[in-house]
Every structure is written in structure tokens, then in C-alpha cells.
CSV table of C-alpha atoms in Angstrom, one decimal:
chain,number,residue,atom,x,y,z
W,1,MET,CA,22.4,-31.0,2.1
W,2,SER,CA,23.2,-27.8,2.8
W,3,ASP,CA,20.6,-24.6,3.9
W,4,LEU,CA,22.1,-22.2,0.8
W,5,ALA,CA,21.4,-25.8,-1.5
W,6,VAL,CA,18.1,-26.1,-0.9
W,7,ILE,CA,16.7,-22.7,-1.0
W,8,ARG,CA,18.8,-23.3,-4.3
W,9,ARG,CA,17.2,-26.0,-5.5
W,10,PHE,CA,13.4,-24.6,-4.5
W,11,ALA,CA,13.9,-21.6,-6.5
W,12,ARG,CA,14.9,-23.3,-9.3
W,13,LEU,CA,11.3,-25.4,-8.7
W,14,LEU,CA,9.1,-22.5,-8.2
W,15,ILE,CA,10.7,-20.9,-11.4
W,16,ALA,CA,10.1,-23.7,-14.0
W,17,THR,CA,7.2,-24.2,-12.8
W,18,LEU,CA,5.8,-20.7,-12.1
W,19,ARG,CA,7.6,-19.7,-15.1
W,20,TRP,CA,5.7,-15.9,-15.9
W,21,ARG,CA,3.2,-16.4,-13.2
W,22,LEU,CA,6.1,-15.6,-11.0
W,23,VAL,CA,7.2,-12.2,-12.1
W,24,LEU,CA,3.4,-11.5,-11.9
W,25,VAL,CA,3.4,-12.8,-8.2
W,26,PHE,CA,6.1,-10.1,-7.7
W,27,VAL,CA,5.0,-6.6,-9.1
W,28,LEU,CA,1.4,-7.3,-7.5
W,29,GLY,CA,3.3,-7.6,-4.5
W,30,LEU,CA,5.2,-4.3,-5.7
W,31,VAL,CA,2.0,-2.2,-6.4
W,32,ALA,CA,0.4,-3.5,-2.9
W,33,SER,CA,3.0,-2.8,-0.7
W,34,LEU,CA,3.7,0.7,-3.1
W,35,THR,CA,-0.4,1.4,-2.6
W,36,ALA,CA,0.2,0.8,1.2
W,37,GLY,CA,2.7,3.2,1.4
W,38,ILE,CA,1.2,6.2,-0.3
W,39,GLY,CA,-1.8,5.5,1.7
W,40,LEU,CA,-0.2,5.9,4.9
W,41,VAL,CA,1.6,8.9,3.2
W,42,LEU,CA,-1.7,10.8,2.3
W,43,LEU,CA,-3.3,9.4,6.1
W,44,VAL,CA,-0.9,12.2,7.5
W,45,PRO,CA,-2.0,15.5,6.3
W,46,LEU,CA,-5.5,14.4,6.9
W,47,LEU,CA,-4.7,14.2,10.5
W,48,SER,CA,-5.3,18.1,10.3
W,49,LEU,CA,-9.3,17.6,9.9
W,50,ILE,CA,-9.0,15.9,13.2
W,51,GLY,CA,-7.9,18.3,14.6
W,52,ILE,CA,-4.1,16.9,14.7
W,53,ASP,CA,-1.2,19.8,13.9
W,54,THR,CA,1.0,18.2,11.2
W,55,GLY,CA,2.5,21.5,10.1
W,56,GLY,CA,0.7,22.6,7.0
W,57,GLY,CA,2.9,23.1,4.2
W,58,SER,CA,1.7,21.9,0.8
W,59,THR,CA,-0.6,19.2,1.6
W,60,GLU,CA,-2.9,22.1,2.5
W,61,ALA,CA,-4.8,21.4,-1.4
W,62,PHE,CA,-4.7,18.1,-0.6
W,63,VAL,CA,-6.8,18.6,3.1
W,64,THR,CA,-8.9,20.9,1.5
W,65,VAL,CA,-9.6,19.4,-1.5
W,66,VAL,CA,-10.5,15.8,0.9
W,67,ARG,CA,-12.6,18.2,3.2
W,68,GLY,CA,-14.7,19.1,0.7
W,69,ALA,CA,-15.3,15.7,-0.7
W,70,LEU,CA,-16.5,14.8,2.6
W,71,ASP,CA,-18.5,18.4,2.8
W,72,SER,CA,-20.4,17.5,0.3
W,73,VAL,CA,-21.4,13.8,1.0
W,74,GLY,CA,-22.0,15.3,4.3
W,75,VAL,CA,-19.8,13.2,6.6
W,76,GLU,CA,-18.0,15.0,8.9
W,77,PRO,CA,-14.4,14.2,9.8
W,78,SER,CA,-13.2,11.6,12.3
W,79,ALA,CA,-10.7,9.2,12.8
W,80,ALA,CA,-12.8,6.6,12.5
W,81,VAL,CA,-13.7,8.5,8.3
W,82,LEU,CA,-10.2,8.7,8.2
W,83,LEU,CA,-9.1,5.4,8.6
W,84,SER,CA,-12.2,3.9,6.5
W,85,LEU,CA,-10.8,6.3,4.1
W,86,ASN,CA,-7.0,4.7,4.1
W,87,ALA,CA,-8.5,1.2,4.5
W,88,VAL,CA,-10.7,1.8,0.4
């Protein structure tokens, strides 16, 4: 049996067994990938809080909001804090 035939048979069995749950798994995987990407994109402007030049631009409002939130909680911006925020 060729590899392609095995893959097709596996796909048919997977669809027959999981039905709508397979679509749910794909959608949840897509959402997880998108949120991880958004977290990384938002991390770049936040690096300016710890002194890394990120070019400023249209992200300054976001950085100001995060800086204000960290100040109101009493947390000093550091690399560990930014990575922790990104992980959450």
C-alpha cells in the first residue's frame, strides 16, 4: 500500500470517527496560533519599557497604557515581567 493511500485511509477514518470534533480541534488550533502570534507582536513594542529601541511609532499609546498599568500595581518593568505578561 502506498504512503498516499495510507494517508487517505487515515484521513477518512479520522473524519468518520471524530466528525464535528475534528473541526473544533482545527479551529482551536488556529485560535491558539493566532493568540500566540498576537502575543509576540505585542511584546516587541513593550521592549521599549526596558530600554530597547523599538522605533516608537503607532505603538506608543499601547506602551503608555501598559506602563500605567504596571505603575498602578507597583511593578517595575523588567524583562522577566514582560515575559511573564506574554506568557499569561
